Coordinates of C-alpha atoms in Angstrom, one line a residue:
M1 CA 33.3 -9.5 -10.7
K2 CA 34.7 -6.7 -8.9
I3 CA 36.2 -4.1 -11.0
V4 CA 38.1 -1.9 -8.9
A5 CA 40.9 1.4 -10.3
I6 CA 43.4 1.6 -8.6
V7 CA 45.1 5.1 -9.8
Q8 CA 49.0 5.5 -9.2
A9 CA 50.3 8.6 -7.9
R10 CA 52.7 10.2 -6.0
L11 CA 54.7 13.5 -4.8
N12 CA 57.9 13.0 -5.2
S13 CA 58.2 13.3 -9.8
T14 CA 61.8 14.5 -11.0
R15 CA 60.0 16.9 -14.1
L16 CA 57.1 18.1 -11.6
P17 CA 57.2 17.4 -8.4
N18 CA 53.6 17.8 -6.1
K19 CA 51.5 17.3 -9.9
V20 CA 48.9 15.6 -8.6
L21 CA 48.2 18.3 -6.0
L22 CA 48.1 21.1 -8.8
K23 CA 44.8 22.3 -9.6
I24 CA 42.6 23.3 -12.0
G25 CA 40.4 25.6 -11.4
K26 CA 39.3 25.7 -8.1
K27 CA 40.1 21.7 -7.7
S28 CA 42.9 19.3 -7.9
I29 CA 44.5 16.7 -10.1
I30 CA 43.8 14.0 -7.6
E31 CA 39.9 15.5 -7.2
I32 CA 39.6 15.8 -10.7
I33 CA 40.2 12.7 -11.2
S34 CA 38.4 11.0 -7.7
D35 CA 35.1 13.2 -9.3
K36 CA 35.3 11.1 -12.8
L37 CA 35.6 7.7 -11.3
K38 CA 32.8 8.4 -9.2
K39 CA 30.5 8.7 -12.5
S40 CA 31.7 5.9 -13.7
K41 CA 29.2 2.8 -14.6
S42 CA 31.2 -0.7 -14.3
I43 CA 33.8 0.1 -11.8
N44 CA 32.9 -1.3 -8.1
N45 CA 35.2 1.2 -6.2
Y46 CA 38.8 2.4 -6.8
L47 CA 41.4 3.8 -5.4
F48 CA 44.8 6.0 -5.0
C49 CA 48.2 3.4 -5.1
I50 CA 50.8 5.9 -3.7
P51 CA 54.7 4.5 -2.0
N52 CA 54.9 4.7 1.9
D53 CA 57.9 6.6 1.9
K54 CA 58.0 9.7 3.7
S55 CA 57.8 11.9 0.7
N56 CA 54.4 10.8 0.2
D57 CA 53.1 11.5 2.8
F58 CA 51.5 14.6 2.4
L59 CA 50.0 12.6 0.0
R60 CA 48.1 10.7 2.5
K61 CA 47.6 13.3 4.3
Y62 CA 45.9 14.8 1.7
L63 CA 43.9 11.6 1.0
I64 CA 43.1 11.3 4.5
Q65 CA 41.9 14.6 4.2
K66 CA 39.4 14.4 1.0
K67 CA 38.5 10.8 2.0
I68 CA 39.8 9.1 -0.6
N69 CA 40.9 5.8 -0.6
F70 CA 44.3 5.4 -1.1
F71 CA 47.2 2.7 -0.6
L72 CA 50.9 2.4 1.1
G73 CA 53.4 -0.2 -1.1
K74 CA 56.2 -0.5 -1.7
N75 CA 58.4 2.7 -3.6
E76 CA 60.1 1.1 -6.4
N77 CA 58.4 -1.9 -7.4
V78 CA 55.3 -0.9 -8.3
L79 CA 54.4 -4.0 -9.5
D80 CA 53.7 -5.3 -5.8
R81 CA 52.5 -1.8 -5.2
Y82 CA 49.5 -2.8 -7.6
Y83 CA 49.3 -6.8 -6.8
Q84 CA 49.2 -6.0 -2.7
S85 CA 46.3 -3.2 -4.1
A86 CA 44.8 -5.3 -5.8
K87 CA 44.6 -8.0 -4.0
K88 CA 43.2 -5.7 -0.4
F89 CA 40.7 -4.4 -2.0
K90 CA 39.9 -8.2 -3.3
A91 CA 39.8 -7.3 -7.4
D92 CA 38.8 -9.5 -10.2
I93 CA 39.7 -6.7 -12.7
V94 CA 41.8 -4.1 -12.5
V95 CA 41.4 -0.5 -14.1
R96 CA 44.9 0.8 -13.9
L97 CA 45.4 4.3 -14.7
T98 CA 48.1 7.4 -13.6
A99 CA 47.3 10.4 -11.7
D100 CA 49.0 12.4 -13.9
N101 CA 46.7 12.4 -16.3
P102 CA 43.4 14.6 -15.5
L103 CA 41.4 14.2 -18.6
L104 CA 41.0 10.7 -17.8
D105 CA 37.7 10.1 -20.1
I106 CA 35.8 7.8 -18.3
N107 CA 32.8 7.0 -21.0
L108 CA 35.8 5.1 -23.0
M109 CA 37.1 4.1 -19.9
D110 CA 34.1 2.0 -18.9
E111 CA 33.0 0.8 -23.2
M112 CA 36.7 -0.9 -22.3
I113 CA 35.8 -2.3 -19.3
R114 CA 32.4 -3.9 -21.5
E115 CA 35.0 -4.7 -24.5
F116 CA 37.3 -6.2 -21.4
R117 CA 34.3 -7.9 -20.1
K118 CA 32.2 -9.4 -23.7
S119 CA 35.5 -10.3 -25.3
K120 CA 36.7 -12.9 -23.0
I121 CA 40.5 -12.3 -22.5
D122 CA 42.7 -11.7 -20.2
F123 CA 44.5 -7.7 -20.8
L124 CA 43.4 -4.5 -22.7
D125 CA 44.1 -1.5 -23.4
N126 CA 44.7 0.9 -25.6
N127 CA 47.8 2.6 -26.0
S128 CA 49.6 -0.2 -27.6
P129 CA 49.8 0.8 -29.9
S130 CA 48.3 4.4 -29.2
T131 CA 45.9 5.4 -31.2
F132 CA 44.2 7.9 -29.1
P133 CA 46.0 10.8 -27.8
D134 CA 49.0 11.1 -24.4
G135 CA 46.5 11.4 -21.7
L136 CA 43.7 9.2 -22.1
D137 CA 45.2 5.9 -21.4
V138 CA 43.8 2.7 -19.8
E139 CA 44.9 -0.4 -19.1
I140 CA 42.8 -3.6 -17.3
F141 CA 43.4 -7.4 -16.5
N142 CA 42.3 -9.7 -14.4
F143 CA 43.3 -10.1 -11.3
K144 CA 45.2 -13.4 -12.3
S145 CA 47.7 -11.8 -14.6
L146 CA 48.8 -9.1 -12.4
E147 CA 48.7 -12.2 -10.3
I148 CA 51.5 -14.3 -12.5
A149 CA 53.9 -11.1 -13.9
K150 CA 54.1 -10.4 -10.0
K151 CA 55.2 -13.8 -9.2
N152 CA 57.5 -14.3 -12.5
A153 CA 59.0 -10.1 -12.5
R154 CA 62.3 -10.0 -12.1
S155 CA 64.0 -7.5 -13.4
K156 CA 63.5 -3.9 -12.0
F157 CA 62.0 -2.8 -15.0
D158 CA 59.0 -4.7 -14.8
Q159 CA 58.7 -4.3 -11.3
E160 CA 59.0 -0.7 -11.6
H161 CA 56.1 -0.7 -14.4
V162 CA 53.3 -2.2 -13.5
T163 CA 52.6 -4.0 -17.4
T164 CA 55.0 -4.3 -19.0
F165 CA 56.2 -7.9 -18.0
I166 CA 51.5 -8.5 -19.1
K167 CA 52.2 -7.6 -22.1
K168 CA 54.8 -9.9 -23.4
S169 CA 53.6 -12.7 -21.8
K170 CA 52.8 -15.5 -23.7
L171 CA 51.0 -17.4 -21.3
I172 CA 47.8 -14.0 -20.8
K173 CA 46.1 -13.4 -23.8
R174 CA 45.5 -9.4 -25.4
K175 CA 44.3 -7.3 -26.8
N176 CA 44.2 -3.2 -28.4
F177 CA 41.1 -0.9 -28.3
Y178 CA 41.7 1.7 -31.0
S179 CA 40.1 5.1 -31.7
K180 CA 38.3 5.1 -35.1
K181 CA 40.7 8.3 -35.9
D182 CA 44.4 8.6 -35.1
L183 CA 44.7 11.1 -32.4
S184 CA 48.2 9.8 -31.1
K185 CA 50.0 12.8 -31.7
F186 CA 47.8 15.5 -29.1
R187 CA 49.1 14.8 -26.1
F188 CA 47.5 15.4 -22.7
T189 CA 49.1 14.3 -19.7
L190 CA 50.9 17.0 -17.0
D191 CA 54.6 16.0 -16.8
E192 CA 56.3 19.5 -16.8
E193 CA 55.7 22.7 -15.7
Q194 CA 54.8 23.8 -19.7
D195 CA 51.9 21.0 -19.4
Y196 CA 50.7 22.9 -16.6
K197 CA 50.6 25.7 -18.1
N198 CA 49.4 24.7 -21.2
F199 CA 46.4 23.2 -19.4
M200 CA 46.0 26.2 -17.9
F201 CA 45.9 28.4 -21.1
A202 CA 43.4 26.1 -21.7
Y203 CA 41.3 26.4 -19.2
E204 CA 40.9 30.2 -19.4
E205 CA 39.7 29.3 -22.9
L206 CA 37.3 26.8 -22.1
K207 CA 36.8 26.4 -17.9
T208 CA 35.4 23.0 -17.3
K209 CA 34.9 22.0 -21.1
I210 CA 38.8 21.5 -20.4
L211 CA 37.8 18.0 -19.1
D212 CA 36.4 17.0 -22.6
W213 CA 39.2 16.3 -24.2
K214 CA 37.3 16.4 -27.5
S215 CA 36.8 20.3 -27.0
L216 CA 40.3 20.3 -26.1
I217 CA 41.5 19.1 -29.8
S218 CA 38.9 22.1 -30.7
L219 CA 40.8 24.3 -29.6
I220 CA 44.3 22.8 -30.5
N221 CA 42.6 23.1 -33.8
K222 CA 42.3 27.4 -33.3
N223 CA 44.7 28.4 -31.6
K224 CA 48.4 27.4 -32.5
K225 CA 49.4 29.2 -28.9
Y226 CA 48.6 25.8 -27.3

């Protein structure tokens, strides 16, 4: 069974353009996520799945320069982009991630992959409902489920969001991965300028430990400025 992590990324975010190339310390968000995925003990490969339009041409060149795998696909139909990338990289199991989550926890991801395989289900996530902090989202599904969504999703909304059709399909057996403690009040995703300022403040306090979300929670609990 080939397990492939596919990271959704683009430059043309309206709220925070070029956010995936912003740096925390000496490395860009793209590099941080890539370095983390290299340490996974469960995946066979990973790639960044990006739109094939001109506004993301710099991102394509950046990934080539950094020698990071990528796939170019339709801009608005992200579901098709994921399907085509999974097909090209011959994925039996897809781990869906997004490039605006630099605090990706590889140990959590690997644990979820083990749970997915043990449970013999089609889809596993940790965000419906969310009990982990926003920004630690992981969705795991087999290629069969992705193919069902690709063939049957008709609405623009379901085509723009990879797993919305999968989550409501009665053909797909799903399960949620829960945190022992509800930590959903914490928000570690990168959507707006203030989010980046928060990350930079935390970096000055924690340096590389910022990439450990548990250390970041401790900082937040001690310092109301974050």
